[in-house]
Short mmCIF file of C-alpha atoms in Angstrom, two decimals:
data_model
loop_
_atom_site.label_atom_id
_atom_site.label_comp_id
_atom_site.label_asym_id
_atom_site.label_seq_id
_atom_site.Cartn_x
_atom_site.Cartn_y
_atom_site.Cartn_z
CA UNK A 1 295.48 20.07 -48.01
CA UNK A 2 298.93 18.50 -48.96
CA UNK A 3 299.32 15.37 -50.78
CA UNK A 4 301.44 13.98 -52.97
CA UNK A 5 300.28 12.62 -56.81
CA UNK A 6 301.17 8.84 -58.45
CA UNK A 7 304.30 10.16 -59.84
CA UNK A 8 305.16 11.91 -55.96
CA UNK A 9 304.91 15.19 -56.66
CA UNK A 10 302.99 17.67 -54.05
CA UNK A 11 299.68 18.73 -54.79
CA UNK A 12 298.10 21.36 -52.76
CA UNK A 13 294.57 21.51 -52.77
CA UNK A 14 292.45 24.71 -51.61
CA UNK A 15 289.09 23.11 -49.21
CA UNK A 16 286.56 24.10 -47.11
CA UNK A 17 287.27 22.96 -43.44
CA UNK A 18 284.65 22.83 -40.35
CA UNK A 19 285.62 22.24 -36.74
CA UNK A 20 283.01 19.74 -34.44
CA UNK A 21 284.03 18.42 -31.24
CA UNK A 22 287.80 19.25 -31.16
CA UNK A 23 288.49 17.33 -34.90
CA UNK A 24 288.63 19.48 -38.43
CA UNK A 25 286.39 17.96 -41.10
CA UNK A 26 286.82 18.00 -44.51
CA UNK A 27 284.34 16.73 -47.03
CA UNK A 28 284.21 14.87 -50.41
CA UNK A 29 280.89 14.57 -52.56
CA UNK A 30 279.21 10.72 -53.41
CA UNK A 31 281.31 10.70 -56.45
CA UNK A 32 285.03 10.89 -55.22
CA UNK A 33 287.42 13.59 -55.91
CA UNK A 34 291.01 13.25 -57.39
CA UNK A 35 292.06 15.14 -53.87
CA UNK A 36 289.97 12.58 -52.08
CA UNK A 37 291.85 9.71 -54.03
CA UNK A 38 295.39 10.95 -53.13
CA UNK A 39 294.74 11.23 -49.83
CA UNK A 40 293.11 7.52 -49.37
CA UNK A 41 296.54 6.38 -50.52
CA UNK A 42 298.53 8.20 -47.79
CA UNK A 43 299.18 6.91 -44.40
CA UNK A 44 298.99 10.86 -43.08
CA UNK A 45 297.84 13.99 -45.24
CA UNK A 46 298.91 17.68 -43.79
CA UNK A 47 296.95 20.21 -43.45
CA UNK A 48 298.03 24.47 -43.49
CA UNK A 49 295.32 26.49 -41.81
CA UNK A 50 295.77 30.05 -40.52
CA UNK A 51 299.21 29.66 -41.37
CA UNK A 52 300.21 26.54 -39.35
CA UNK A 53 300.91 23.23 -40.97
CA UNK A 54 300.08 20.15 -39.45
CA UNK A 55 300.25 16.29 -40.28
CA UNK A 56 296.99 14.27 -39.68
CA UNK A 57 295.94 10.37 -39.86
CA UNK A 58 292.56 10.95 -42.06
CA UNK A 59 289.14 8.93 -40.57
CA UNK A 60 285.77 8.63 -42.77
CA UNK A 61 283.21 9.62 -40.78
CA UNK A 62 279.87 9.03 -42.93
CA UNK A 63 278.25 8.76 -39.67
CA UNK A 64 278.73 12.62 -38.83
CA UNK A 65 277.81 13.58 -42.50
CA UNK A 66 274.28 15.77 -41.10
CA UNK A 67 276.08 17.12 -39.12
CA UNK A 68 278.90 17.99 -41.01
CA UNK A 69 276.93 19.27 -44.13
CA UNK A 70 275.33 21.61 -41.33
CA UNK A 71 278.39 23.18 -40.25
CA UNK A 72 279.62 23.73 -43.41
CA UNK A 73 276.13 24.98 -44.44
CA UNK A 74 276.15 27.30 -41.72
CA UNK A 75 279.76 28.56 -41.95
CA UNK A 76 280.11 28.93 -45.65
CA UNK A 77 276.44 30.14 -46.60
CA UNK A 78 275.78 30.93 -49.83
CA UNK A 79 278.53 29.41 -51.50
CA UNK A 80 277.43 25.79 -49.74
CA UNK A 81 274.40 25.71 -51.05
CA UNK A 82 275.87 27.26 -54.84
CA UNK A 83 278.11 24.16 -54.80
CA UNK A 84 275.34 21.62 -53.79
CA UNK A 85 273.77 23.08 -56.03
CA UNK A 86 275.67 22.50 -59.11
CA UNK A 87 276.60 18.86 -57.74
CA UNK A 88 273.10 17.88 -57.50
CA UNK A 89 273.17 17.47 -53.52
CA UNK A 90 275.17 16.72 -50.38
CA UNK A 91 273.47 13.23 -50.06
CA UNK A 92 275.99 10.82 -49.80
CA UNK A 93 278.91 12.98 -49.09
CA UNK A 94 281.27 11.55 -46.39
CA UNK A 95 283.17 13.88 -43.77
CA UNK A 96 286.55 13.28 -43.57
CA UNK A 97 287.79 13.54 -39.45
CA UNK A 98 291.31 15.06 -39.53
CA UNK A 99 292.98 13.28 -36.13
CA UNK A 100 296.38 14.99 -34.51
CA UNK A 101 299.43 12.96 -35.40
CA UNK A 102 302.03 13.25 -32.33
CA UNK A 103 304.37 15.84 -32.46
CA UNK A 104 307.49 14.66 -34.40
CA UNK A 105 310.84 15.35 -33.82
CA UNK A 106 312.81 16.79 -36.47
#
């Protein structure tokens, strides 16, 4: 994930990503993130995955979050449940819906 900081530097930030019905998800835990805070104060974030990057208008999708937590359960196993784990939980986490932006010309 690609944001910028306060002072507008980049920041790139290494997350877990889960595809449902044609979107990417991302997820932040109950208790926020500094990644999660950057990117509420962008209009778009982008995205690089499997080498392409991509700009995206972010929705919060708490309503998905089952099924999100699932997906990411499923695909990332283990290391899922080591996380949840050491946060206390997945309750309350909210899915983050990653939605196309229009191709731009250049």
């Amino acid at each position: 994930l690609h944001t910028v900081d306060a002072a507008g530097e980049p920041v790139t930030t290494r997350l877990w990503v889960v595809d449902d019905e044609g979107y990417q998800y991302l997820r932040v835990g109950a208790d926020g993130s500094r990644w999660f805070s950057r990117l509420q104060a962008m209009d778009a974030v982008e995205l690089t995955r499997a080498g392409e990057r991509a700009g995206y208008a972010t929705v919060l999708r708490p309503d998905k979050s089952e099924r999100i937590n699932d997906l990411m359960q499923a695909k990332y196993t283990w290391g899922d449940a080591f996380i949840a784990a050491l946060v206390g939980s997945r309750e309350g986490s909210v899915p983050i819906e990653l939605q196309p932006l229009a191709q731009r010309s250049r």
